[in-house]
Amino acid sequence: MNYISTRGTITPIDFKDAVMMGLATDGGLLLPETIPALAPGTLESWKKLNYQELAFNVMSLFATDIPAGDLRRLIDTSYATFTHPEITPVVKKDGVHILELFHGPTLAFKDVALQFLGNLFEYLLRERGERMNIVGATSGDTGSAAIYGVRGKENINIFILHPHGKTSPVQALQMTTVLDPNVHNIAARGTFDDCQNIVKSLFSDLPFKERYALGAVNSINWARVLAQVVYYFYAYFRVAGSFGQEVVFSVPTGNFGDIFAGYVAKRMGLPVKKLLLATNENNILTRFINEGDYSLGEVVPTVSPSMDIQLASNFERYLYYLFDENPVRVREAFASLPVKGRIDFSPAELERVREEFISRSVNEAETIATISAFHRETGYILDPHTAVGVKAAREMVTDGTPAICLATAHPAKFAEAVARAVGFEPARPPSLEGIERLPTRCQVLDADRDAIKAFLEEKAR
């Protein structure tokens, strides 16, 4: 299968090159030329597969240039690090189906994709006899998951930017306590959007990108999205009472990557009635869906910091389809965004958006109240991101359609917020025991492109 840019100015490339390129040379995001539609009977044949087998069946439709045996080994190796035999189990609490995505090494949904991507990078670099300097930005969970995905791997250095003081303490420690020589943490004095913009700028500097062989682990890398598509199918098979029954997925998101994976699954033929996009106070995506208002604002710090984002990277991929796969329209929209501070949409386009998505913004008080009430009613502890999705689902899905809420992180990663809600800190899994006593390594820098570029040049040598 070939891959193209959302902005349409590169020659189609294969899956392997798309993974290694990360971001298209024209600044666009890479997408498959076509999203495969499932043949009749496919869902029935996939229903009883375990997670690894299902992942192979889904991914092999897109990674057509990787031999089947190699792809199976990559998948099996990646998910051997998870602590639950189902990888992403579904539990039902008080009528809500919770898709637990936090059983990987760093206790967050990003592990599902980044354990795979780390092994995929190592495989492709060994095949090509090349080295890579991975550069990524994180609002909290991507960084640690990426680091754990590539720590100690051959031919790879990783540089992760996070907003200084704006992740949870545990999130920061999960990154900065990894002391492998190939791991470099940068705490930037700014916001996640600042970090993300710097990363995109470095990838757009083609001579620099080529000289230092930059690779992307943020969800701008298509392989990240592809790995996440799998768990939408897996959850559906465990919730739907019959084939063809529709479900709603409630997805707490700020960067549009996780919910875009659900959109891809829906386009493939998964019976999804609606995708419920749940945001916190940083609600540009909710304003877009409900009001047609995609205008940039200031980032507001919240108890769900992984969603404290204004400029959603993967939104560009969705716009490519909303604009009828017209790359010129995409280019025009993103050229006007820095000038106007907004993207405008026609009434017909917004009507199409609302056929696919519904949305609810959940504020901090509602988030804490949801954690408290849900624990009181069920004994189950939600992390503050998952609580946003649960609150949205309970209010927006009232017609009896099964609601599947994505649980994106273990509550122990956000112990302070949870303690506010339930009166005590959640029990820590073994991987977090004593993490505060471990030595750390991190470079604090201004959110300045040139300063960070100089640091990369020094360490990449």
Coordinates of C-alpha atoms in Angstrom, one line a residue:
M1 CA 0.0 0.0 0.0
N2 CA 1.3 3.5 -0.9
Y3 CA 1.2 6.6 1.4
I4 CA 0.5 10.2 0.4
S5 CA 0.7 13.6 2.1
T6 CA -2.4 15.4 3.3
R7 CA -0.9 18.4 1.4
G8 CA -0.4 16.4 -1.8
T9 CA 3.0 17.5 -3.0
I10 CA 5.1 14.3 -2.6
T11 CA 5.3 11.1 -4.7
P12 CA 3.5 8.2 -3.0
I13 CA 5.8 6.1 -0.8
D14 CA 5.5 2.6 0.8
F15 CA 4.7 1.9 4.4
K16 CA 8.4 1.5 5.5
D17 CA 9.4 4.8 4.1
A18 CA 6.3 6.4 5.6
V19 CA 7.3 5.2 9.1
M20 CA 10.9 6.4 8.7
M21 CA 9.8 9.7 7.2
G22 CA 7.3 10.5 10.0
L23 CA 6.3 13.9 8.6
A24 CA 6.0 14.5 4.9
T25 CA 8.6 16.7 3.3
D26 CA 5.9 19.2 2.4
G27 CA 4.9 19.6 6.0
G28 CA 1.8 17.5 5.7
L29 CA 0.9 14.3 7.5
L30 CA 1.1 10.9 5.8
L31 CA -1.9 8.8 5.1
P32 CA -2.6 5.6 3.1
E33 CA -3.8 6.3 -0.4
T34 CA -6.9 4.3 0.4
I35 CA -8.4 3.0 3.7
P36 CA -9.3 -0.6 3.0
A37 CA -13.0 -1.5 3.4
L38 CA -13.5 -4.9 5.2
A39 CA -14.9 -7.6 3.0
P40 CA -18.2 -9.2 4.1
G41 CA -17.6 -11.7 6.9
T42 CA -14.4 -10.2 8.0
L43 CA -15.7 -9.0 11.4
E44 CA -17.1 -12.4 12.1
S45 CA -13.8 -14.1 11.3
W46 CA -11.9 -11.7 13.6
K47 CA -14.2 -11.9 16.6
K48 CA -12.4 -14.8 18.5
L49 CA -8.9 -13.7 17.7
N50 CA -6.6 -12.8 20.6
Y51 CA -5.1 -9.3 20.6
Q52 CA -1.9 -10.2 18.8
E53 CA -3.7 -12.1 16.1
L54 CA -6.2 -9.3 15.6
A55 CA -3.3 -6.7 15.4
F56 CA -1.6 -8.8 12.7
N57 CA -4.8 -9.0 10.7
V58 CA -5.5 -5.2 10.9
M59 CA -1.9 -4.0 10.4
S60 CA -1.1 -6.3 7.5
L61 CA -3.8 -4.5 5.5
F62 CA -1.6 -1.3 5.7
A63 CA 1.9 -2.6 6.2
T64 CA 1.9 -4.6 2.9
D65 CA 5.7 -4.3 2.4
I66 CA 6.7 -6.1 5.7
P67 CA 6.8 -9.9 5.4
A68 CA 4.1 -11.6 7.4
G69 CA 6.5 -13.5 9.6
D70 CA 8.4 -10.4 10.5
L71 CA 5.3 -8.5 11.2
R72 CA 4.0 -11.2 13.5
R73 CA 7.3 -11.2 15.4
L74 CA 7.3 -7.5 15.8
I75 CA 3.7 -7.6 17.2
D76 CA 4.4 -10.5 19.6
T77 CA 7.6 -8.9 20.9
S78 CA 5.8 -5.5 21.4
Y79 CA 2.9 -6.9 23.5
A80 CA 5.0 -9.3 25.5
T81 CA 5.8 -6.3 27.8
F82 CA 2.1 -5.9 28.9
T83 CA 1.0 -7.1 32.3
H84 CA -2.5 -8.2 31.2
P85 CA -3.0 -11.3 29.0
E86 CA -5.7 -9.5 27.0
I87 CA -3.4 -6.4 26.4
T88 CA -6.4 -4.0 26.4
P89 CA -9.2 -5.7 28.4
V90 CA -12.7 -4.3 28.7
V91 CA -14.5 -4.1 32.1
K92 CA -18.1 -3.1 32.7
K93 CA -18.9 -0.8 35.6
D94 CA -22.4 0.6 36.2
G95 CA -23.5 0.3 32.6
V96 CA -20.2 1.8 31.2
H97 CA -17.7 -0.3 29.3
I98 CA -14.2 0.8 30.1
L99 CA -11.4 -0.1 27.7
E100 CA -8.3 -0.3 29.8
L101 CA -5.4 0.9 27.8
F102 CA -2.9 1.2 30.6
H103 CA -1.4 -2.2 31.1
G104 CA 1.9 -1.4 29.3
P105 CA 5.3 -0.5 30.7
T106 CA 4.4 3.2 31.4
L107 CA 0.8 2.7 32.4
A108 CA -0.7 4.7 29.5
F109 CA -2.4 4.1 26.2
K110 CA 0.6 5.4 24.3
D111 CA 2.4 2.1 25.1
V112 CA 0.1 0.2 22.8
A113 CA 1.5 2.1 19.8
L114 CA 5.0 3.0 21.0
Q115 CA 6.1 -0.5 22.1
F116 CA 5.3 -1.5 18.5
L117 CA 6.9 1.6 16.9
G118 CA 10.1 1.2 18.9
N119 CA 10.5 -2.4 17.7
L120 CA 9.5 -1.4 14.2
F121 CA 12.2 1.4 14.1
E122 CA 14.9 -1.0 15.3
Y123 CA 13.8 -3.6 12.6
L124 CA 13.9 -1.0 9.8
L125 CA 17.2 0.6 10.9
R126 CA 18.9 -2.8 11.1
E127 CA 17.5 -3.7 7.7
R128 CA 18.8 -0.5 6.2
G129 CA 22.1 -0.2 8.1
E130 CA 21.2 3.2 9.3
R131 CA 21.0 5.2 12.6
M132 CA 18.1 7.5 13.7
N133 CA 17.7 10.4 16.1
I134 CA 14.1 10.4 17.3
V135 CA 12.7 13.8 18.3
G136 CA 9.3 14.1 20.0
A137 CA 7.1 16.3 22.1
T138 CA 4.9 15.2 24.9
S139 CA 2.2 16.6 27.1
G140 CA 2.8 13.8 29.6
D141 CA 2.4 10.2 28.4
T142 CA 3.9 10.0 24.9
G143 CA 7.4 10.8 26.2
S144 CA 7.7 8.1 28.7
A145 CA 6.1 5.5 26.4
A146 CA 8.4 6.5 23.6
I147 CA 11.4 6.3 25.8
Y148 CA 10.5 2.9 27.1
G149 CA 9.9 1.8 23.5
V150 CA 13.4 2.6 22.4
R151 CA 15.6 2.7 25.5
G152 CA 18.8 0.7 24.9
K153 CA 17.9 -0.1 21.3
E154 CA 20.5 -0.3 18.6
N155 CA 21.2 2.7 16.3
I156 CA 18.6 5.0 18.0
N157 CA 18.9 8.1 20.1
I158 CA 15.8 9.7 21.5
F159 CA 15.2 13.4 22.4
I160 CA 11.9 14.1 24.2
L161 CA 10.6 17.7 24.9
H162 CA 8.1 18.2 27.6
P163 CA 6.7 21.5 29.1
H164 CA 8.7 22.2 32.3
G165 CA 6.5 21.8 35.4
K166 CA 3.3 21.1 33.4
T167 CA 3.1 17.3 33.5
S168 CA 2.2 15.3 36.6
P169 CA 5.2 14.5 38.9
V170 CA 4.9 10.8 38.1
Q171 CA 4.8 11.5 34.3
A172 CA 8.0 13.6 34.6
L173 CA 9.8 11.0 36.7
Q174 CA 8.9 8.2 34.3
M175 CA 10.8 10.1 31.7
T176 CA 13.7 11.6 33.6
T177 CA 14.6 8.5 35.6
V178 CA 15.6 6.6 32.5
L179 CA 19.3 7.0 32.3
D180 CA 20.2 4.9 29.2
P181 CA 22.9 6.7 27.2
N182 CA 20.6 6.9 24.1
V183 CA 17.8 8.8 26.1
H184 CA 17.8 12.6 26.3
N185 CA 15.0 14.6 28.1
I186 CA 14.5 18.3 27.6
A187 CA 12.1 20.3 29.8
A188 CA 11.1 23.3 27.8
R189 CA 10.0 26.5 29.6
G190 CA 6.7 26.8 27.8
T191 CA 3.6 24.8 26.8
F192 CA 3.1 21.5 25.0
D193 CA 2.1 23.5 21.9
D194 CA 5.5 25.3 22.1
C195 CA 7.2 21.9 22.2
Q196 CA 5.2 20.4 19.4
N197 CA 5.7 23.5 17.2
I198 CA 9.5 23.2 17.7
V199 CA 9.5 19.6 16.8
K200 CA 7.5 20.3 13.6
S201 CA 9.9 23.1 12.8
L202 CA 12.9 20.8 13.1
F203 CA 11.3 18.3 10.8
S204 CA 10.5 21.0 8.3
D205 CA 14.2 22.0 8.2
L206 CA 15.0 19.4 5.6
P207 CA 18.8 19.7 5.6
F208 CA 18.9 19.4 9.4
K209 CA 16.4 16.5 9.3
E210 CA 18.5 14.7 6.7
R211 CA 21.9 15.4 8.3
Y212 CA 20.8 14.1 11.7
A213 CA 18.4 11.4 10.4
L214 CA 15.4 12.6 12.5
G215 CA 12.6 10.2 13.2
A216 CA 9.1 10.9 14.6
V217 CA 7.4 9.2 17.5
N218 CA 4.6 11.6 18.0
S219 CA 1.3 10.7 16.5
I220 CA 2.3 12.5 13.3
N221 CA 3.9 9.1 12.6
W222 CA 1.3 7.0 10.8
A223 CA 2.4 3.8 12.5
R224 CA 1.2 5.3 15.8
V225 CA -2.3 5.7 14.5
L226 CA -2.3 2.3 12.9
A227 CA -1.4 0.5 16.1
Q228 CA -4.3 2.3 17.9
V229 CA -6.8 1.2 15.3
V230 CA -6.6 -2.3 16.6
Y231 CA -8.1 -1.8 20.0
Y232 CA -11.2 -0.3 18.6
F233 CA -11.9 -3.6 16.9
Y234 CA -10.9 -5.5 20.0
A235 CA -13.2 -3.6 22.3
Y236 CA -16.1 -3.8 19.8
F237 CA -15.9 -7.6 19.8
R238 CA -16.1 -7.7 23.6
V239 CA -19.1 -5.4 23.9
A240 CA -21.4 -5.7 20.8
G241 CA -24.2 -8.2 21.4
S242 CA -24.4 -9.1 17.7
F243 CA -22.6 -8.2 14.5
G244 CA -23.8 -5.0 13.1
Q245 CA -24.8 -3.6 16.5
E246 CA -23.6 0.0 16.7
V247 CA -21.6 1.3 19.6
V248 CA -20.3 4.7 20.7
F249 CA -16.7 5.3 21.7
S250 CA -16.0 8.0 24.2
V251 CA -12.4 9.3 23.7
P252 CA -10.7 11.8 26.0
T253 CA -8.4 13.6 23.6
G254 CA -6.5 16.8 23.0
N255 CA -4.4 16.0 20.0
F256 CA -7.0 14.1 17.9
G257 CA -4.7 11.1 17.4
D258 CA -6.6 8.5 19.5
I259 CA -10.0 9.5 18.1
F260 CA -8.7 9.6 14.6
A261 CA -7.7 5.9 15.0
G262 CA -11.4 5.3 15.8
Y263 CA -12.4 7.3 12.7
V264 CA -10.1 5.0 10.6
A265 CA -11.7 1.9 12.1
K266 CA -15.2 3.3 11.3
R267 CA -14.2 4.0 7.7
M268 CA -12.9 0.4 7.5
G269 CA -16.4 -0.8 8.4
L270 CA -16.5 -1.1 12.2
P271 CA -20.2 -0.4 13.3
V272 CA -19.6 2.9 15.2
K273 CA -22.7 5.0 15.6
K274 CA -20.8 8.1 16.9
L275 CA -17.3 9.0 18.1
L276 CA -17.7 11.0 21.2
L277 CA -14.8 13.5 21.5
A278 CA -14.4 14.5 25.2
T279 CA -12.2 17.5 26.1
N280 CA -11.3 19.4 29.2
E281 CA -11.2 23.2 29.4
N282 CA -8.8 23.2 26.4
N283 CA -11.8 22.6 24.2
I284 CA -10.9 23.8 20.7
L285 CA -12.1 20.4 19.3
T286 CA -15.4 20.6 21.1
R287 CA -16.0 24.1 19.9
F288 CA -15.2 22.9 16.4
I289 CA -17.8 20.1 16.5
N290 CA -20.5 21.9 18.4
E291 CA -20.1 25.4 17.1
G292 CA -17.9 25.2 14.0
D293 CA -15.3 27.3 15.8
Y294 CA -11.8 26.1 15.3
S295 CA -10.0 29.2 16.7
L296 CA -6.8 29.1 18.7
G297 CA -6.8 30.1 22.4
E298 CA -4.5 30.0 25.4
V299 CA -3.6 26.7 27.0
V300 CA -5.3 26.3 30.4
P301 CA -3.5 24.0 32.9
T302 CA -5.8 21.2 34.3
V303 CA -5.8 18.0 36.3
S304 CA -5.8 16.1 33.0
P305 CA -2.6 17.6 31.6
S306 CA -2.2 15.2 28.7
M307 CA -5.1 17.0 27.1
D308 CA -3.9 20.5 27.7
I309 CA -3.5 21.2 24.0
Q310 CA -4.9 23.8 21.6
L311 CA -3.4 22.9 18.2
A312 CA -4.3 19.2 17.5
S313 CA -1.7 17.6 15.2
N314 CA -3.9 14.8 13.8
F315 CA -6.8 17.1 13.0
E316 CA -5.1 17.7 9.7
R317 CA -5.6 14.1 8.8
Y318 CA -9.3 14.3 9.5
L319 CA -9.6 17.5 7.5
Y320 CA -8.1 15.7 4.5
Y321 CA -11.2 13.5 4.4
L322 CA -13.6 16.2 5.4
F323 CA -12.4 18.3 2.5
D324 CA -13.1 15.3 0.1
E325 CA -9.4 14.3 0.0
N326 CA -8.5 17.6 -1.6
P327 CA -4.9 18.5 -0.6
V328 CA -5.1 22.0 -2.0
R329 CA -7.9 22.8 0.5
V330 CA -5.9 21.4 3.3
R331 CA -2.8 23.5 2.4
E332 CA -5.0 26.6 2.2
A333 CA -6.5 25.9 5.6
F334 CA -3.2 25.5 7.4
A335 CA -1.6 28.4 5.5
S336 CA -4.4 30.7 6.8
L337 CA -4.4 29.4 10.4
P338 CA -1.3 31.4 11.6
V339 CA -2.6 34.5 9.9
K340 CA -6.3 34.3 10.9
G341 CA -5.9 32.2 14.1
R342 CA -8.8 30.0 12.9
I343 CA -10.0 27.7 10.1
D344 CA -13.4 28.3 8.6
F345 CA -15.9 25.6 7.5
S346 CA -19.0 25.6 5.3
P347 CA -22.4 24.6 6.8
A348 CA -22.3 21.5 4.6
E349 CA -18.9 20.5 6.0
L350 CA -20.1 21.0 9.6
E351 CA -23.1 18.9 8.9
R352 CA -20.8 16.1 7.8
V353 CA -18.7 16.5 11.0
R354 CA -21.8 16.0 13.2
E355 CA -22.7 12.9 11.3
E356 CA -19.5 11.3 12.6
F357 CA -18.8 13.1 16.0
I358 CA -20.5 14.4 19.1
S359 CA -18.6 16.3 21.7
R360 CA -18.7 17.4 25.3
S361 CA -16.2 19.6 27.3
V362 CA -15.8 18.6 30.9
N363 CA -14.3 21.1 33.4
E364 CA -12.1 20.4 36.3
A365 CA -14.8 20.4 39.0
E366 CA -16.9 18.0 36.9
T367 CA -13.8 15.8 36.4
I368 CA -13.1 15.5 40.2
A369 CA -16.8 15.0 40.9
T370 CA -16.9 12.2 38.4
I371 CA -13.9 10.4 39.9
S372 CA -15.6 10.7 43.3
A373 CA -19.0 9.5 42.3
F374 CA -17.8 6.7 40.1
H375 CA -15.6 5.3 42.9
R376 CA -18.5 5.6 45.4
E377 CA -20.9 3.8 43.1
T378 CA -18.6 1.1 41.7
G379 CA -15.4 1.0 43.7
Y380 CA -13.5 1.7 40.5
I381 CA -11.0 4.5 40.3
L382 CA -10.8 6.6 37.2
D383 CA -7.8 8.7 36.2
P384 CA -8.7 12.3 35.4
H385 CA -8.5 11.8 31.6
T386 CA -10.7 8.8 31.7
A387 CA -13.1 10.6 34.0
V388 CA -13.6 13.2 31.2
G389 CA -14.7 10.5 28.8
V390 CA -16.9 8.8 31.3
K391 CA -18.7 12.0 32.3
A392 CA -19.2 12.9 28.6
A393 CA -20.6 9.4 27.9
R394 CA -23.0 9.4 30.8
E395 CA -24.5 12.7 29.6
M396 CA -24.4 12.2 25.8
V397 CA -25.2 8.6 25.3
T398 CA -28.7 8.1 26.7
D399 CA -30.4 6.0 24.0
G400 CA -29.3 2.6 25.1
T401 CA -26.4 2.4 22.6
P402 CA -23.4 0.6 24.3
A403 CA -20.8 3.2 25.3
I404 CA -17.1 2.2 25.4
C405 CA -15.0 4.7 27.3
L406 CA -11.3 4.7 26.6
A407 CA -9.3 4.5 29.9
T408 CA -6.1 6.2 28.8
A409 CA -3.9 6.1 32.0
H410 CA -3.6 4.3 35.3
P411 CA -4.9 6.5 38.1
A412 CA -1.7 6.2 40.1
K413 CA -0.1 8.5 37.5
F414 CA -2.3 11.3 38.7
A415 CA -2.4 10.5 42.4
E416 CA -2.9 14.1 43.6
A417 CA -6.0 14.6 41.5
V418 CA -7.4 11.2 42.5
A419 CA -6.8 12.0 46.2
R420 CA -8.8 15.2 45.8
A421 CA -11.7 13.1 44.6
V422 CA -11.7 10.0 46.7
G423 CA -9.7 11.1 49.8
F424 CA -6.7 8.8 49.3
E425 CA -4.0 8.1 46.7
P426 CA -4.5 5.0 44.5
A427 CA -2.3 2.0 45.1
R428 CA 0.8 2.1 43.0
P429 CA 1.7 -0.7 40.5
P430 CA 5.2 -2.2 41.0
S431 CA 6.7 -0.1 38.2
L432 CA 6.1 3.1 40.2
E433 CA 7.3 2.0 43.6
G434 CA 10.1 4.1 44.8
I435 CA 10.3 6.2 41.6
E436 CA 10.9 9.4 43.6
R437 CA 14.1 8.0 45.0
L438 CA 15.7 7.2 41.6
P439 CA 18.4 9.4 40.1
T440 CA 17.2 11.7 37.2
R441 CA 18.7 13.3 34.2
C442 CA 17.0 16.2 32.3
Q443 CA 18.1 19.4 30.5
V444 CA 15.9 22.5 31.2
L445 CA 15.9 24.9 28.2
D446 CA 13.9 27.8 27.0
A447 CA 11.2 26.9 24.5
D448 CA 13.4 28.3 21.8
R449 CA 14.0 26.4 18.5
D450 CA 17.6 27.4 18.2
A451 CA 18.6 26.5 21.7
I452 CA 17.0 23.1 21.4
K453 CA 18.4 22.6 17.9
A454 CA 21.9 23.3 19.3
F455 CA 21.4 20.7 22.1
L456 CA 20.3 18.1 19.6
E457 CA 23.4 18.8 17.4
E458 CA 25.7 18.5 20.4
K459 CA 24.2 15.2 21.7
A460 CA 23.5 13.6 18.3
R461 CA 27.2 13.7 17.4

